[in-house]
Amino acid sequence: MRWRTIIPINILRYTLWDTELNGYYIPKDSFVLANLWPVHHNPKYWGNDAEEFRPERFLSEDKKELIKSEYFIPFSIGKRSCPGESYARTEVFLYFTAILQKFHVSLPVGAKPDFDGQLGIGLGPKPYDVCLKKRF
């Protein structure tokens, strides 16, 4: 969700009054979009390897605890963040846990993963094949 932000452009917001942000004047009733992609790929927050897929960056050094980062915001932030966040996290966890408990998952022999994705309303995976081998 950080490395390939599914919905990189957040929903429209608008300003309630004239304001200034980081030296930019924003008049009242302006529409504002938050682009989450640069937040999730900024080396200032994620290190020089921000473009690399390293899920262990969310684990403590002893790999026993999950570390929450204030810069990881796939569901936005604030009082208007996604109301389905806890539901989505629970569903994804249960879905993948159920699959991984029952199957060994791998790519077909010789296949290489393609992480580029395809753009639509959000960023989704390109079609791909996987091999599922039942666990005994």
PDB file of C-alpha atoms in Angstrom:
ATOM      1  CA  MET A   1       0.000   0.000   0.000  1.00  0.00           C
ATOM      2  CA  ARG A   2       2.995   2.304   0.347  1.00  0.00           C
ATOM      3  CA  TRP A   3       5.165   1.069  -2.471  1.00  0.00           C
ATOM      4  CA  ARG A   4       2.290   0.969  -4.972  1.00  0.00           C
ATOM      5  CA  THR A   5      -0.315   3.370  -3.664  1.00  0.00           C
ATOM      6  CA  ILE A   6      -3.662   2.068  -4.961  1.00  0.00           C
ATOM      7  CA  ILE A   7      -5.434   5.438  -4.953  1.00  0.00           C
ATOM      8  CA  PRO A   8      -2.559   7.931  -5.333  1.00  0.00           C
ATOM      9  CA  ILE A   9      -4.779  11.015  -5.700  1.00  0.00           C
ATOM     10  CA  ASN A  10      -6.967  11.639  -2.689  1.00  0.00           C
ATOM     11  CA  ILE A  11     -10.538  12.936  -2.818  1.00  0.00           C
ATOM     12  CA  LEU A  12     -11.236  16.604  -3.475  1.00  0.00           C
ATOM     13  CA  ARG A  13     -11.270  18.964  -0.541  1.00  0.00           C
ATOM     14  CA  TYR A  14     -11.931  22.684  -0.583  1.00  0.00           C
ATOM     15  CA  THR A  15     -10.719  25.553   1.524  1.00  0.00           C
ATOM     16  CA  LEU A  16     -13.128  27.186   3.947  1.00  0.00           C
ATOM     17  CA  TRP A  17     -11.195  30.454   4.073  1.00  0.00           C
ATOM     18  CA  ASP A  18      -8.214  32.175   2.479  1.00  0.00           C
ATOM     19  CA  THR A  19      -5.081  30.463   3.708  1.00  0.00           C
ATOM     20  CA  GLU A  20      -1.366  30.204   3.159  1.00  0.00           C
ATOM     21  CA  LEU A  21       0.515  26.907   3.102  1.00  0.00           C
ATOM     22  CA  ASN A  22       4.295  26.711   2.764  1.00  0.00           C
ATOM     23  CA  GLY A  23       4.370  30.175   1.203  1.00  0.00           C
ATOM     24  CA  TYR A  24       1.518  29.503  -1.261  1.00  0.00           C
ATOM     25  CA  TYR A  25      -1.661  31.578  -1.099  1.00  0.00           C
ATOM     26  CA  ILE A  26      -4.815  29.472  -1.459  1.00  0.00           C
ATOM     27  CA  PRO A  27      -8.070  31.447  -1.789  1.00  0.00           C
ATOM     28  CA  LYS A  28     -11.316  30.473  -0.079  1.00  0.00           C
ATOM     29  CA  ASP A  29     -13.424  27.851  -1.942  1.00  0.00           C
ATOM     30  CA  SER A  30     -10.408  26.461  -3.839  1.00  0.00           C
ATOM     31  CA  PHE A  31     -10.414  22.748  -4.583  1.00  0.00           C
ATOM     32  CA  VAL A  32      -7.383  20.942  -3.214  1.00  0.00           C
ATOM     33  CA  LEU A  33      -6.112  17.446  -4.022  1.00  0.00           C
ATOM     34  CA  ALA A  34      -3.637  15.537  -1.890  1.00  0.00           C
ATOM     35  CA  ASN A  35      -1.219  13.437  -3.930  1.00  0.00           C
ATOM     36  CA  LEU A  36      -0.206  10.518  -1.713  1.00  0.00           C
ATOM     37  CA  TRP A  37       2.328   9.082  -4.179  1.00  0.00           C
ATOM     38  CA  PRO A  38       5.126  11.559  -3.343  1.00  0.00           C
ATOM     39  CA  VAL A  39       4.526  11.106   0.388  1.00  0.00           C
ATOM     40  CA  HIS A  40       4.910   7.338   0.031  1.00  0.00           C
ATOM     41  CA  HIS A  41       8.067   7.653  -2.110  1.00  0.00           C
ATOM     42  CA  ASN A  42       9.914  10.514  -0.419  1.00  0.00           C
ATOM     43  CA  PRO A  43      13.482   9.530   0.592  1.00  0.00           C
ATOM     44  CA  LYS A  44      13.216  12.055   3.444  1.00  0.00           C
ATOM     45  CA  TYR A  45      10.675   9.751   5.124  1.00  0.00           C
ATOM     46  CA  TRP A  46      11.613   6.321   3.732  1.00  0.00           C
ATOM     47  CA  GLY A  47      15.372   6.521   3.136  1.00  0.00           C
ATOM     48  CA  ASN A  48      17.363   6.281  -0.077  1.00  0.00           C
ATOM     49  CA  ASP A  49      15.690   2.955  -0.869  1.00  0.00           C
ATOM     50  CA  ALA A  50      12.166   4.462  -0.913  1.00  0.00           C
ATOM     51  CA  GLU A  51      11.549   3.002  -4.391  1.00  0.00           C
ATOM     52  CA  GLU A  52      12.345  -0.534  -3.221  1.00  0.00           C
ATOM     53  CA  PHE A  53       9.798  -3.040  -1.959  1.00  0.00           C
ATOM     54  CA  ARG A  54      10.971  -3.771   1.574  1.00  0.00           C
ATOM     55  CA  PRO A  55       8.061  -4.746   3.833  1.00  0.00           C
ATOM     56  CA  GLU A  56      10.495  -5.299   6.704  1.00  0.00           C
ATOM     57  CA  ARG A  57      10.822  -1.508   7.018  1.00  0.00           C
ATOM     58  CA  PHE A  58       7.590  -1.708   9.037  1.00  0.00           C
ATOM     59  CA  LEU A  59       9.078  -4.165  11.555  1.00  0.00           C
ATOM     60  CA  SER A  60      11.181  -3.478  14.626  1.00  0.00           C
ATOM     61  CA  GLU A  61      14.844  -4.504  14.496  1.00  0.00           C
ATOM     62  CA  ASP A  62      14.060  -7.805  16.233  1.00  0.00           C
ATOM     63  CA  LYS A  63      11.230  -8.339  13.678  1.00  0.00           C
ATOM     64  CA  LYS A  64       8.696  -8.904  16.474  1.00  0.00           C
ATOM     65  CA  GLU A  65       6.715  -5.673  16.401  1.00  0.00           C
ATOM     66  CA  LEU A  66       4.933  -3.672  13.747  1.00  0.00           C
ATOM     67  CA  ILE A  67       6.127  -0.080  13.464  1.00  0.00           C
ATOM     68  CA  LYS A  68       3.529   2.489  12.433  1.00  0.00           C
ATOM     69  CA  SER A  69       4.791   5.432  10.424  1.00  0.00           C
ATOM     70  CA  GLU A  70       3.012   8.776  10.370  1.00  0.00           C
ATOM     71  CA  TYR A  71       4.025   9.014   6.687  1.00  0.00           C
ATOM     72  CA  PHE A  72       2.182   5.829   5.703  1.00  0.00           C
ATOM     73  CA  ILE A  73      -1.253   7.199   4.763  1.00  0.00           C
ATOM     74  CA  PRO A  74      -2.864   4.986   2.077  1.00  0.00           C
ATOM     75  CA  PHE A  75      -6.317   5.737   3.509  1.00  0.00           C
ATOM     76  CA  SER A  76      -5.622   9.470   3.908  1.00  0.00           C
ATOM     77  CA  ILE A  77      -5.563  11.174   7.308  1.00  0.00           C
ATOM     78  CA  GLY A  78      -7.716  13.324   9.511  1.00  0.00           C
ATOM     79  CA  LYS A  79     -11.412  13.298  10.170  1.00  0.00           C
ATOM     80  CA  ARG A  80     -12.181  12.634   6.505  1.00  0.00           C
ATOM     81  CA  SER A  81      -9.959   9.603   6.085  1.00  0.00           C
ATOM     82  CA  CYS A  82     -11.456   6.503   4.496  1.00  0.00           C
ATOM     83  CA  PRO A  83     -14.245   5.145   6.715  1.00  0.00           C
ATOM     84  CA  GLY A  84     -13.556   1.632   5.403  1.00  0.00           C
ATOM     85  CA  GLU A  85      -9.922   1.518   6.530  1.00  0.00           C
ATOM     86  CA  SER A  86     -10.323  -0.952   9.403  1.00  0.00           C
ATOM     87  CA  TYR A  87     -12.664  -3.106   7.309  1.00  0.00           C
ATOM     88  CA  ALA A  88     -10.222  -3.118   4.374  1.00  0.00           C
ATOM     89  CA  ARG A  89      -7.226  -3.960   6.564  1.00  0.00           C
ATOM     90  CA  THR A  90      -9.136  -6.789   8.243  1.00  0.00           C
ATOM     91  CA  GLU A  91     -10.374  -8.205   4.937  1.00  0.00           C
ATOM     92  CA  VAL A  92      -6.936  -8.113   3.316  1.00  0.00           C
ATOM     93  CA  PHE A  93      -5.389  -9.788   6.369  1.00  0.00           C
ATOM     94  CA  LEU A  94      -8.038 -12.529   6.510  1.00  0.00           C
ATOM     95  CA  TYR A  95      -7.971 -13.088   2.743  1.00  0.00           C
ATOM     96  CA  PHE A  96      -4.209 -13.534   2.516  1.00  0.00           C
ATOM     97  CA  THR A  97      -3.979 -15.487   5.762  1.00  0.00           C
ATOM     98  CA  ALA A  98      -6.574 -17.982   4.503  1.00  0.00           C
ATOM     99  CA  ILE A  99      -4.755 -18.424   1.186  1.00  0.00           C
ATOM    100  CA  LEU A 100      -1.300 -18.751   2.745  1.00  0.00           C
ATOM    101  CA  GLN A 101      -2.538 -21.271   5.330  1.00  0.00           C
ATOM    102  CA  LYS A 102      -3.858 -23.557   2.596  1.00  0.00           C
ATOM    103  CA  PHE A 103      -1.437 -23.029  -0.293  1.00  0.00           C
ATOM    104  CA  HIS A 104       2.191 -22.459  -1.213  1.00  0.00           C
ATOM    105  CA  VAL A 105       2.044 -19.534  -3.638  1.00  0.00           C
ATOM    106  CA  SER A 106       4.632 -19.037  -6.392  1.00  0.00           C
ATOM    107  CA  LEU A 107       5.086 -17.699  -9.896  1.00  0.00           C
ATOM    108  CA  PRO A 108       5.211 -20.109 -12.826  1.00  0.00           C
ATOM    109  CA  VAL A 109       8.715 -21.359 -13.642  1.00  0.00           C
ATOM    110  CA  GLY A 110      10.672 -18.647 -15.457  1.00  0.00           C
ATOM    111  CA  ALA A 111       8.105 -15.918 -14.806  1.00  0.00           C
ATOM    112  CA  LYS A 112       9.250 -12.619 -13.357  1.00  0.00           C
ATOM    113  CA  PRO A 113       7.014 -10.379 -11.253  1.00  0.00           C
ATOM    114  CA  ASP A 114       5.765  -7.176 -12.876  1.00  0.00           C
ATOM    115  CA  PHE A 115       5.058  -4.496 -10.302  1.00  0.00           C
ATOM    116  CA  ASP A 116       4.244  -1.652 -12.692  1.00  0.00           C
ATOM    117  CA  GLY A 117       0.470  -2.029 -12.495  1.00  0.00           C
ATOM    118  CA  GLN A 118      -2.109  -0.471 -14.765  1.00  0.00           C
ATOM    119  CA  LEU A 119      -3.910   2.782 -14.195  1.00  0.00           C
ATOM    120  CA  GLY A 120      -7.670   3.045 -14.051  1.00  0.00           C
ATOM    121  CA  ILE A 121      -9.665   4.741 -11.335  1.00  0.00           C
ATOM    122  CA  GLY A 122      -6.856   3.495  -9.128  1.00  0.00           C
ATOM    123  CA  LEU A 123      -3.650   1.551  -9.628  1.00  0.00           C
ATOM    124  CA  GLY A 124      -4.324  -2.156 -10.105  1.00  0.00           C
ATOM    125  CA  PRO A 125      -2.170  -5.138 -10.974  1.00  0.00           C
ATOM    126  CA  LYS A 126      -1.677  -6.233 -14.553  1.00  0.00           C
ATOM    127  CA  PRO A 127      -3.061  -9.709 -15.275  1.00  0.00           C
ATOM    128  CA  TYR A 128      -0.666 -12.411 -14.075  1.00  0.00           C
ATOM    129  CA  ASP A 129      -0.506 -16.130 -13.357  1.00  0.00           C
ATOM    130  CA  VAL A 130       0.349 -17.755 -10.037  1.00  0.00           C
ATOM    131  CA  CYS A 131       0.811 -21.356  -8.979  1.00  0.00           C
ATOM    132  CA  LEU A 132      -1.024 -22.612  -5.912  1.00  0.00           C
ATOM    133  CA  LYS A 133       0.221 -25.857  -4.382  1.00  0.00           C
ATOM    134  CA  LYS A 134      -1.988 -27.273  -1.656  1.00  0.00           C
ATOM    135  CA  ARG A 135      -0.348 -27.573   1.758  1.00  0.00           C
ATOM    136  CA  PHE A 136      -0.709 -30.928   3.495  1.00  0.00           C
TER     137      PHE A 136
END
